[in-house]
Short mmCIF file of C-alpha atoms in Angstrom, two decimals:
data_model
loop_
_atom_site.label_atom_id
_atom_site.label_comp_id
_atom_site.label_asym_id
_atom_site.label_seq_id
_atom_site.Cartn_x
_atom_site.Cartn_y
_atom_site.Cartn_z
CA MET A 20 22.42 33.06 -2.54
CA GLY A 21 19.58 30.55 -2.86
CA LEU A 22 17.41 33.08 -4.68
CA ALA A 23 20.22 33.78 -7.14
CA ALA A 24 20.61 30.05 -7.84
CA GLY A 25 16.83 29.81 -8.33
CA ILE A 26 16.87 32.66 -10.84
CA VAL A 27 19.76 31.05 -12.74
CA CYS A 28 17.83 27.76 -12.67
CA ALA A 29 14.79 29.50 -14.16
CA PHE A 30 16.91 31.07 -16.91
CA PHE A 31 18.35 27.72 -17.96
CA LEU A 32 14.93 26.05 -17.87
CA TYR A 33 13.43 28.81 -19.99
CA THR A 34 16.20 28.48 -22.59
CA GLY A 35 15.85 24.70 -22.68
CA ASP A 36 19.12 23.81 -20.95
CA TYR A 37 17.44 21.40 -18.53
CA ARG A 38 20.63 19.82 -17.24
CA GLN A 39 22.02 23.17 -16.10
CA GLY A 40 18.57 24.11 -14.83
CA PHE A 41 18.41 20.92 -12.77
CA LEU A 42 21.91 21.54 -11.40
CA PHE A 43 20.96 25.04 -10.25
CA TRP A 44 17.66 23.69 -8.82
CA ILE A 45 19.68 21.31 -6.63
CA ILE A 46 22.06 24.13 -5.67
CA ASN A 47 19.06 26.30 -4.76
CA ARG A 48 17.61 23.58 -2.53
CA ILE A 49 20.95 22.97 -0.79
CA LEU A 50 21.47 26.68 -0.15
CA ASP A 51 17.91 27.03 1.11
CA GLY A 52 18.50 24.20 3.55
CA LEU A 53 21.68 25.80 4.85
CA ASP A 54 20.83 29.49 5.11
CA GLY A 55 18.86 29.34 8.35
CA ALA A 56 21.33 26.98 10.00
CA VAL A 57 24.25 29.25 9.05
CA ALA A 58 22.41 32.32 10.37
CA ARG A 59 21.62 30.58 13.67
CA GLU A 60 25.16 29.25 14.04
CA GLY A 61 26.59 32.71 13.43
CA GLY A 62 24.13 34.42 15.78
CA LYS A 63 22.60 36.36 12.86
CA GLU A 64 19.09 34.85 13.01
CA SER A 65 16.33 37.45 12.69
CA ASP A 66 12.65 37.79 11.92
CA LEU A 67 13.55 39.82 8.82
CA GLY A 68 15.87 37.04 7.67
CA GLY A 69 13.12 34.47 8.11
CA TYR A 70 10.71 36.67 6.17
CA VAL A 71 13.13 37.28 3.30
CA ASP A 72 13.91 33.55 3.19
CA ILE A 73 10.29 32.44 2.85
CA VAL A 74 9.50 35.12 0.25
CA ALA A 75 12.56 34.08 -1.77
CA ASP A 76 11.54 30.42 -1.51
CA PHE A 77 8.05 31.12 -2.80
CA ALA A 78 9.41 33.32 -5.60
CA VAL A 79 11.57 30.41 -6.75
CA TYR A 80 8.66 27.96 -6.40
CA ALA A 81 6.72 30.21 -8.81
CA ILE A 82 9.44 31.10 -11.30
CA VAL A 83 10.75 27.54 -11.84
CA PRO A 84 7.53 26.02 -13.25
CA LEU A 85 6.73 29.31 -14.99
CA SER A 86 10.07 29.18 -16.80
CA LEU A 87 9.57 25.56 -17.80
CA ALA A 88 6.14 26.26 -19.29
CA ALA A 89 6.99 29.62 -20.85
CA GLY A 90 10.12 28.19 -22.46
CA LYS A 91 8.02 25.58 -24.24
CA GLY A 92 5.28 28.05 -25.16
CA GLU A 93 2.62 25.38 -25.43
CA PRO A 94 -0.89 26.53 -24.40
CA ALA A 95 -1.66 23.24 -22.62
CA LEU A 96 1.41 23.65 -20.42
CA LEU A 97 0.43 27.21 -19.58
CA ILE A 98 -3.03 26.03 -18.53
CA ALA A 99 -1.51 23.27 -16.39
CA LEU A 100 0.87 25.84 -14.90
CA SER A 101 -2.07 28.09 -13.99
CA CYS A 102 -3.78 25.21 -12.19
CA MET A 103 -0.59 24.26 -10.35
CA LEU A 104 0.13 27.82 -9.23
CA ALA A 105 -3.49 28.24 -8.09
CA ALA A 106 -3.09 25.14 -5.93
CA PHE A 107 0.17 26.54 -4.54
CA TYR A 108 -1.54 29.81 -3.59
CA VAL A 109 -4.35 28.02 -1.77
CA ASN A 110 -1.86 25.76 0.01
CA ALA A 111 0.36 28.71 0.98
CA ALA A 112 -2.60 30.68 2.36
CA SER A 113 -3.66 27.69 4.46
CA TRP A 114 -0.14 27.03 5.70
CA MET A 115 0.56 30.67 6.59
CA TYR A 116 -2.76 31.08 8.38
CA LEU A 117 -2.20 27.92 10.42
CA SER A 118 1.26 29.21 11.29
CA ALA A 119 -0.27 32.47 12.55
CA VAL A 120 -2.84 30.58 14.64
CA LEU A 121 -0.12 28.43 16.21
CA GLU A 122 1.87 31.58 17.07
CA LYS A 123 -1.24 33.27 18.50
CA ARG A 124 -1.91 30.30 20.75
CA ASN A 125 1.75 30.01 21.76
CA ALA A 126 1.65 26.47 20.46
CA SER A 127 4.57 24.36 19.42
CA ASN A 128 4.73 21.86 16.63
CA PRO A 129 6.79 18.80 17.48
CA GLY A 130 6.22 17.44 13.96
CA VAL A 131 8.54 20.05 12.43
CA GLN A 132 12.25 19.51 12.86
CA GLY A 133 14.75 22.33 13.04
CA GLU A 134 14.32 25.89 14.10
CA THR A 135 12.47 28.45 12.02
CA ALA A 136 11.57 32.12 12.39
CA VAL A 137 7.93 31.19 13.02
CA ILE A 138 6.08 28.06 14.04
CA MET A 139 5.37 26.11 10.88
CA PRO A 140 2.57 23.56 10.79
CA ALA A 141 3.44 20.14 9.44
CA GLY A 142 2.11 19.68 5.93
CA ILE A 143 1.42 16.84 3.58
CA ILE A 144 4.26 18.01 1.37
CA ALA A 145 7.44 19.54 2.78
CA GLY A 146 10.87 20.47 1.45
CA THR A 147 12.11 17.00 0.60
CA GLU A 148 8.91 16.10 -1.21
CA THR A 149 8.98 19.39 -3.13
CA LEU A 150 12.54 18.69 -4.25
CA ILE A 151 11.63 15.20 -5.43
CA ILE A 152 8.40 16.22 -7.19
CA TYR A 153 9.98 19.18 -9.01
CA SER A 154 12.97 17.07 -10.02
CA VAL A 155 10.92 14.15 -11.34
CA GLU A 156 8.45 16.50 -13.00
CA SER A 157 11.17 18.41 -14.84
CA SER A 158 13.07 15.32 -15.95
CA TYR A 159 9.89 13.56 -17.12
CA LEU A 160 8.22 16.49 -18.85
CA PHE A 161 11.38 18.13 -20.17
CA PRO A 162 13.99 15.47 -20.91
CA ALA A 163 17.46 16.42 -22.05
CA PRO A 164 17.80 16.58 -25.83
CA SER A 165 19.28 13.49 -27.50
#
């Protein structure tokens, strides 16, 4: 459900309907925050579910800024997008590798709240910060038409 909301968000951002895009961005973030909790509560938690969830999250993290930049079609935005996505890839590689090391060492991470499919290292930027940064970035760079 969260992935679908993310795709709808990207569509609206690409077409320039930033208000609807922002609405579906918020819906995506809410659904992403609930999916694991609902699965655990219903006894449906699985490694496959955790994997699909993180892949869907990262797909949305890529398609949202891509849609914003592609919808504008300005070369400077596409260059900035390339730099941002490159930073995301480096960050994701670091985060995933640290997660694997923690699992290998049977470590726990008291800095991360909630249960997840794998041990996730605490990062400088987490879900709340991502929500705020994307929201401010989209409203500042792509204001609603007057």
